[in-house]
Amino acid sequence: MTIKKIAVLTSGGDSQGMNAAVRAVVRSGLYYGLEVYGIQRGYQGLLNDDIFSMDLRSVGDIIQRGGTVLQSARCKEFMTPEGQQKGADILRKRGIDGLVVIGGDGSYHGANKLSKLGINTMALPGTIDNDISFTDFTIGFDTSVSIVVDAINKLRDTMSSHERSSIVEVMGRHCGDIALYAGLASGAETIIVPEVPFDMDEIAERMKQNFAHGKRHSIVVVAEGAGNGENVAKQLVERCETLEPRVTVLGHIQRGGTPTPADRNLASRLGDFAVRMLIAGESAKACGIISNELVLTDIDKVVNSKKEFNMELYELAARLSQ
Ligand SMILES: Nc1ncnc2c1ncn2[C@@H]1O[C@H](COP(=O)(O)OP(=O)(O)OP(=O)(O)O)[C@@H](O)[C@H]1O
Ligand SMILES: O=P(O)(O)OC[C@H]1O[C@](O)(CO)[C@@H](O)[C@@H]1O
Ligand SMILES: [Mg+2]
């Protein structure tokens, strides 16, 4: 089948670089002679038939912008078989024969359902969480980690002056990658993630010992999926009242701001790849990057496997933070 019309949407939590990905899909699509449509507000916009034609100028001046010009949403109706059927019918009625979904694991599930209903679908990893398997990195993760590292640099200054401990809660509902990569890059003493069991007695004891041996401030990074910062601070004080922890919840700051060059380039490569693969007749695939090579994997396989946690990096961070 020759592809003529494609559409693109962004879904789930936004991520820095989604705009660069949308730009790449639109410009590559037009370059290869396709008609390209944008769907506003993710699957919600699809169900509302909120679909519009895009041209070269629709994606001008957005490569450097965080957020998503297509806007994003979490859509309950699309979780139902009836909602998914309605979405497929709308795409078919409009003659759209290829869909690019940019989003996280939940959005991938939605794309998988649409592909099972006969829609040619490509999924791009757009989430700060880095929780998608068959790709080393997701679009937005690098920017998010940079934001966390920048914040920890600042926290370190004041923690050092006052000889305190900083508890930094970062995003990652079920995935500790932001905590891991930001923790390693900022020399955090402790990294608490959902993938690795932790012992608060042991953490408090190590902090106490460190303090006694001259390391008089420390950084503890907690992924939200492993607990909340306030709770961690409370448990530490219960075990050692001299620790003086201060909690910072970085929250949605991690999802905003200009994407790093790494995220823009990843998004540009993946967006263009998705279009070329649709034209080549591929469908029901997830686009990713492994060892700097673009790779295509069945979406079904991706949504049914959990991303492997990088224990090597976790152990490295522990070795270097003594
Ligand atoms: N199992 C599913 N079947 C169909 N659609 C789904 C499914 N799970 C999620 N979706 C759709 O995808 C949307 C986005 O999913 P979710 O809220 O999990 O965010 P995400 O894409 O994982 O992004 P992030 O985790 O980065 O915020 C949901 O609101 C829903 O419309
Ligand atoms: O406030 P929202 O938009 O529901 O998003 C919060 C969640 O989305 C993510 O940031 C991913 O985008 C998670 O890490 C976080 O738990
Ligand atoms: Mg998700």
Coordinates of N, CA and C in Angstrom, one line a residue, residues 102-257:
I102 N 3.6 10.2 19.5 CA 4.8 10.5 20.3 C 4.4 10.6 21.8
G103 N 4.9 9.7 22.6 CA 4.5 9.7 24.0 C 5.2 8.6 24.8
G104 N 4.7 8.4 26.0 CA 5.3 7.4 26.9 C 4.7 6.0 26.8
D105 N 5.0 5.2 27.8 CA 4.5 3.8 27.8 C 3.0 3.7 27.6
G106 N 2.3 4.5 28.3 CA 0.8 4.5 28.2 C 0.4 4.8 26.8
S107 N 1.0 5.8 26.2 CA 0.7 6.2 24.8 C 1.0 5.0 23.8
Y108 N 2.1 4.3 24.2 CA 2.5 3.1 23.4 C 1.4 2.1 23.4
H109 N 0.8 1.9 24.6 CA -0.3 0.9 24.7 C -1.5 1.3 23.7
G110 N -1.8 2.6 23.7 CA -2.8 3.1 22.9 C -2.5 2.9 21.4
A111 N -1.2 3.2 21.0 CA -0.8 3.0 19.6 C -0.9 1.5 19.2
N112 N -0.6 0.6 20.2 CA -0.6 -0.8 20.0 C -2.1 -1.2 19.7
K113 N -3.0 -0.7 20.4 CA -4.4 -1.0 20.2 C -4.9 -0.5 18.8
L114 N -4.5 0.7 18.5 CA -4.9 1.2 17.1 C -4.3 0.3 16.0
S115 N -3.1 -0.1 16.2 CA -2.5 -1.0 15.1 C -3.2 -2.3 15.0
K116 N -3.7 -2.8 16.2 CA -4.5 -4.1 16.1 C -5.8 -3.8 15.4
L117 N -6.2 -2.6 15.3 CA -7.5 -2.3 14.6 C -7.2 -1.9 13.2
G118 N -6.0 -2.2 12.7 CA -5.7 -2.0 11.3 C -5.1 -0.7 10.9
I119 N -4.8 0.2 11.9 CA -4.2 1.5 11.6 C -2.6 1.3 11.5
N120 N -2.0 1.8 10.5 CA -0.5 1.8 10.4 C 0.0 2.8 11.4
T121 N 0.7 2.2 12.4 CA 1.1 3.1 13.5 C 2.6 3.0 13.8
M122 N 3.2 4.1 14.1 CA 4.6 4.2 14.5 C 4.6 4.9 15.9
A123 N 5.3 4.4 16.9 CA 5.4 5.0 18.2 C 6.8 5.6 18.4
L124 N 6.9 6.8 18.9 CA 8.2 7.5 19.2 C 8.2 7.7 20.7
P125 N 9.4 7.4 21.3 CA 9.5 7.5 22.8 C 9.6 9.0 23.3
G126 N 8.5 9.6 23.6 CA 8.5 11.0 24.1 C 8.1 11.0 25.5
T127 N 9.0 10.9 26.4 CA 8.7 11.0 27.9 C 10.0 11.3 28.6
I128 N 9.9 12.0 29.7 CA 11.2 12.3 30.5 C 11.6 11.0 31.3
D129 N 10.6 10.1 31.4 CA 10.9 9.0 32.4 C 11.9 8.0 31.9
N130 N 12.2 7.9 30.7 CA 13.1 6.9 30.1 C 12.7 5.4 30.5
D131 N 11.4 5.2 30.5 CA 10.9 3.9 30.9 C 10.4 3.0 29.8
I132 N 10.9 3.3 28.6 CA 10.5 2.5 27.4 C 11.6 1.5 27.0
S133 N 11.3 0.3 26.8 CA 12.3 -0.7 26.5 C 12.6 -0.6 25.0
F134 N 13.6 -1.3 24.5 CA 14.1 -1.3 23.1 C 14.5 0.1 22.7
T135 N 14.8 1.0 23.6 CA 15.5 2.2 23.2 C 16.4 2.6 24.4
D136 N 17.6 3.1 24.1 CA 18.5 3.4 25.2 C 17.9 4.7 25.9
F137 N 17.4 5.6 25.1 CA 17.0 6.9 25.7 C 15.7 7.3 25.1
T138 N 14.9 8.1 25.8 CA 13.6 8.6 25.3 C 13.8 10.1 25.1
I139 N 13.0 10.7 24.3 CA 13.1 12.2 24.0 C 12.7 13.0 25.2
G140 N 13.5 13.8 25.8 CA 13.2 14.6 27.0 C 14.0 14.2 28.2
F141 N 14.5 12.9 28.2 CA 15.2 12.4 29.4 C 16.5 13.2 29.6
D142 N 17.2 13.5 28.6 CA 18.5 14.2 28.7 C 18.3 15.6 29.3
T143 N 17.3 16.3 28.8 CA 17.0 17.6 29.3 C 16.6 17.6 30.8
S144 N 15.8 16.6 31.1 CA 15.3 16.5 32.4 C 16.4 16.2 33.4
V145 N 17.3 15.3 33.0 CA 18.5 15.0 33.9 C 19.3 16.3 34.0
S146 N 19.5 17.0 33.0 CA 20.3 18.3 33.1 C 19.7 19.2 34.1
I147 N 18.3 19.3 34.1 CA 17.6 20.2 35.0 C 17.9 19.8 36.4
V148 N 17.8 18.5 36.7 CA 18.0 17.9 38.0 C 19.4 18.2 38.5
V149 N 20.4 18.0 37.6 CA 21.8 18.2 37.9 C 22.1 19.6 38.3
D150 N 21.5 20.5 37.5 CA 21.6 21.9 37.7 C 21.1 22.3 39.1
A151 N 19.9 21.8 39.4 CA 19.3 22.0 40.7 C 20.2 21.5 41.9
I152 N 20.7 20.3 41.7 CA 21.6 19.7 42.7 C 22.8 20.5 42.9
N153 N 23.4 21.0 41.9 CA 24.6 21.9 42.0 C 24.3 23.0 43.0
K154 N 23.1 23.6 42.8 CA 22.7 24.8 43.6 C 22.5 24.3 45.1
L155 N 21.8 23.2 45.2 CA 21.5 22.7 46.5 C 22.8 22.4 47.3
R156 N 23.8 21.9 46.6 CA 25.1 21.5 47.1 C 25.8 22.7 47.8
D157 N 25.7 23.8 47.2 CA 26.3 25.0 47.7 C 25.8 25.3 49.1
T158 N 24.5 25.4 49.2 CA 23.9 25.8 50.5 C 24.0 24.6 51.5
M159 N 23.9 23.4 51.1 CA 24.0 22.3 52.0 C 25.4 22.2 52.6
S160 N 26.4 22.5 51.7 CA 27.8 22.5 52.2 C 28.0 23.6 53.2
S161 N 27.5 24.8 53.0 CA 27.6 25.9 53.9 C 27.1 25.6 55.3
H162 N 25.9 24.9 55.3 CA 25.2 24.6 56.6 C 25.4 23.2 57.1
E163 N 26.2 22.4 56.4 CA 26.5 21.1 56.8 C 25.2 20.3 57.0
R164 N 24.4 20.3 55.9 CA 23.1 19.6 55.9 C 23.0 18.6 54.9
S165 N 21.9 17.8 54.9 CA 21.7 16.8 53.9 C 20.5 17.3 53.0
S166 N 20.7 17.1 51.7 CA 19.6 17.5 50.8 C 18.9 16.3 50.3
I167 N 17.6 16.2 50.5 CA 16.8 15.1 49.9 C 16.1 15.7 48.7
V168 N 16.4 15.2 47.5 CA 15.9 15.7 46.3 C 14.9 14.7 45.7
E169 N 13.6 15.0 45.6 CA 12.7 14.1 45.0 C 12.5 14.4 43.5
V170 N 12.7 13.4 42.7 CA 12.6 13.6 41.2 C 11.5 12.8 40.6
M171 N 11.2 13.0 39.4 CA 10.1 12.3 38.8 C 10.5 10.9 38.4
G172 N 9.5 10.1 38.0 CA 9.8 8.7 37.6 C 8.8 7.8 38.4
R173 N 7.6 7.7 37.9 CA 6.6 6.9 38.6 C 7.0 5.5 38.8
H174 N 7.5 4.8 37.8 CA 7.8 3.4 38.0 C 9.3 3.2 37.6
C175 N 10.0 4.3 37.3 CA 11.3 4.1 36.8 C 12.3 5.1 37.5
G176 N 13.5 4.5 37.8 CA 14.5 5.3 38.6 C 15.5 6.0 37.7
D177 N 15.3 6.0 36.4 CA 16.4 6.5 35.5 C 16.8 7.9 35.7
I178 N 15.8 8.8 36.0 CA 16.2 10.2 36.2 C 17.0 10.3 37.5
A179 N 16.6 9.6 38.5 CA 17.3 9.6 39.8 C 18.7 9.0 39.6
L180 N 18.8 8.0 38.8 CA 20.1 7.3 38.6 C 21.1 8.2 37.8
Y181 N 20.7 8.6 36.7 CA 21.6 9.4 35.8 C 21.9 10.8 36.4
A182 N 20.9 11.4 37.1 CA 21.2 12.7 37.7 C 22.0 12.5 38.9
G183 N 21.8 11.4 39.7 CA 22.5 11.1 40.9 C 24.0 10.9 40.6
L184 N 24.2 10.0 39.6 CA 25.6 9.7 39.2 C 26.3 11.0 38.7
A185 N 25.6 11.8 37.9 CA 26.3 13.0 37.4 C 26.5 14.1 38.4
S186 N 25.8 14.0 39.5 CA 26.0 15.1 40.5 C 26.7 14.6 41.8
G187 N 27.2 13.3 41.7 CA 27.9 12.8 42.9 C 27.1 12.6 44.1
A188 N 25.8 12.3 43.9 CA 24.9 12.0 45.1 C 25.4 10.9 45.9
E189 N 25.3 11.0 47.2 CA 25.7 9.9 48.1 C 24.8 8.7 48.1
T190 N 23.5 9.0 47.9 CA 22.5 8.0 47.9 C 21.5 8.2 46.8
I191 N 21.2 7.1 46.1 CA 20.2 7.1 45.1 C 19.1 6.1 45.4
I192 N 17.9 6.5 45.6 CA 16.8 5.6 45.9 C 15.8 5.5 44.7
V193 N 15.7 4.3 44.2 CA 14.9 4.0 43.0 C 14.0 2.8 43.3
P194 N 12.9 2.8 42.5 CA 11.9 1.7 42.7 C 12.5 0.3 42.3
E195 N 13.5 0.3 41.5 CA 14.0 -1.0 41.0 C 14.9 -1.7 42.0
V196 N 15.4 -1.0 43.0 CA 16.4 -1.6 43.9 C 15.9 -1.5 45.3
P197 N 15.8 -2.6 46.1 CA 15.3 -2.5 47.5 C 16.4 -1.7 48.3
F198 N 15.9 -0.9 49.2 CA 16.8 -0.1 50.0 C 16.5 -0.3 51.5
D199 N 17.5 0.0 52.3 CA 17.4 -0.2 53.8 C 17.7 1.2 54.4
M200 N 16.7 1.8 55.0 CA 16.8 3.1 55.6 C 17.8 3.1 56.7
D201 N 17.9 2.1 57.5 CA 18.8 2.0 58.6 C 20.2 2.1 58.1
E202 N 20.5 1.4 57.0 CA 21.8 1.3 56.4 C 22.2 2.7 55.8
I203 N 21.2 3.3 55.2 CA 21.4 4.7 54.6 C 21.8 5.7 55.7
A204 N 21.0 5.7 56.7 CA 21.2 6.6 57.8 C 22.6 6.4 58.5
E205 N 22.9 5.1 58.7 CA 24.2 4.8 59.3 C 25.3 5.3 58.5
R206 N 25.2 5.1 57.2 CA 26.3 5.5 56.3 C 26.5 7.0 56.3
M207 N 25.3 7.7 56.3 CA 25.4 9.2 56.4 C 26.0 9.7 57.7
K208 N 25.7 9.0 58.8 CA 26.2 9.3 60.1 C 27.8 9.1 60.1
Q209 N 28.2 7.9 59.6 CA 29.6 7.6 59.5 C 30.4 8.6 58.6
N210 N 29.8 9.0 57.5 CA 30.4 9.9 56.6 C 30.6 11.3 57.3
F211 N 29.5 11.7 58.0 CA 29.6 13.0 58.7 C 30.7 12.9 59.7
A212 N 30.8 11.8 60.5 CA 31.9 11.7 61.5 C 33.3 11.7 60.9
H213 N 33.4 11.3 59.6 CA 34.7 11.2 59.0 C 34.9 12.4 58.1
G214 N 34.1 13.5 58.2 CA 34.5 14.7 57.6 C 33.6 15.0 56.3
K215 N 32.8 14.1 55.9 CA 31.9 14.4 54.8 C 30.6 15.0 55.4
R216 N 30.5 16.3 55.5 CA 29.6 16.9 56.4 C 28.3 17.5 55.7
H217 N 28.2 17.1 54.4 CA 26.9 17.4 53.8 C 26.7 16.2 52.8
S218 N 25.4 16.0 52.4 CA 25.2 14.9 51.5 C 23.9 15.1 50.7
I219 N 23.9 14.4 49.5 CA 22.8 14.5 48.6 C 22.1 13.1 48.5
V220 N 20.8 13.1 48.7 CA 20.1 11.9 48.6 C 19.0 12.2 47.5
V221 N 19.1 11.4 46.4 CA 18.1 11.6 45.3 C 17.1 10.5 45.4
V222 N 15.8 10.8 45.4 CA 14.8 9.8 45.5 C 13.8 9.9 44.3
A223 N 13.7 8.8 43.6 CA 12.7 8.8 42.5 C 11.3 8.7 43.2
E224 N 10.4 9.4 42.6 CA 9.0 9.5 43.2 C 8.4 8.1 43.3
G225 N 8.8 7.2 42.4 CA 8.2 5.8 42.4 C 8.7 5.0 43.6
A226 N 9.8 5.5 44.3 CA 10.4 4.7 45.4 C 10.0 5.3 46.8
G227 N 9.3 6.4 46.8 CA 8.9 7.0 48.0 C 8.9 8.5 47.9
N228 N 8.4 9.2 48.9 CA 8.5 10.7 48.7 C 9.5 11.3 49.7
G229 N 10.0 12.5 49.2 CA 11.1 13.1 49.9 C 10.9 13.4 51.3
E230 N 9.7 13.9 51.7 CA 9.3 14.2 53.1 C 9.4 13.0 54.0
N231 N 8.9 11.9 53.4 CA 8.9 10.7 54.2 C 10.4 10.1 54.4
V232 N 11.2 10.3 53.4 CA 12.6 9.8 53.5 C 13.3 10.7 54.6
A233 N 13.0 12.0 54.5 CA 13.6 12.9 55.5 C 13.2 12.5 56.9
K234 N 11.9 12.2 57.1 CA 11.4 11.9 58.4 C 12.1 10.6 58.9
Q235 N 12.2 9.6 58.0 CA 12.8 8.4 58.5 C 14.3 8.6 58.8
L236 N 14.9 9.5 58.1 CA 16.4 9.7 58.4 C 16.5 10.4 59.8
V237 N 15.7 11.4 60.1 CA 15.7 12.1 61.3 C 15.4 11.1 62.5
E238 N 14.5 10.2 62.3 CA 14.2 9.2 63.3 C 15.4 8.4 63.7
R239 N 16.3 8.2 62.7 CA 17.4 7.3 62.9 C 18.7 8.1 63.3
C240 N 18.7 9.4 63.0 CA 19.9 10.3 63.3 C 19.4 11.7 63.3
E241 N 19.2 12.2 64.6 CA 18.6 13.6 64.6 C 19.5 14.7 64.2
T242 N 20.8 14.5 64.1 CA 21.7 15.6 63.8 C 21.8 15.8 62.3
L243 N 21.1 15.0 61.5 CA 21.3 15.0 60.0 C 20.8 16.3 59.4
E244 N 19.8 16.9 59.9 CA 19.2 18.2 59.4 C 18.9 18.1 57.9
P245 N 18.1 17.1 57.5 CA 17.7 17.1 56.1 C 16.8 18.2 55.6
R246 N 17.0 18.7 54.4 CA 16.1 19.6 53.8 C 15.6 19.0 52.5
V247 N 14.3 19.1 52.3 CA 13.6 18.4 51.2 C 13.3 19.4 50.0
T248 N 13.7 18.9 48.8 CA 13.3 19.7 47.6 C 12.6 18.8 46.7
V249 N 11.3 19.1 46.3 CA 10.6 18.3 45.3 C 10.7 19.1 44.0
L250 N 11.4 18.6 43.0 CA 11.6 19.3 41.8 C 10.3 19.4 40.9
G251 N 9.5 18.4 40.9 CA 8.2 18.5 40.3 C 8.3 18.8 38.8
H252 N 7.3 19.5 38.3 CA 7.1 19.7 36.8 C 8.2 20.6 36.2
I253 N 9.0 21.2 37.0 CA 10.2 22.0 36.4 C 11.0 21.0 35.6
Q254 N 11.0 19.7 36.0 CA 11.8 18.7 35.2 C 11.2 18.5 33.8
R255 N 10.0 18.9 33.5 CA 9.4 18.7 32.2 C 9.4 19.9 31.3
G256 N 9.9 21.0 31.8 CA 9.9 22.2 31.0 C 11.2 22.7 30.5
G257 N 11.2 23.8 29.8 CA 12.5 24.4 29.3 C 12.9 23.9 28.0

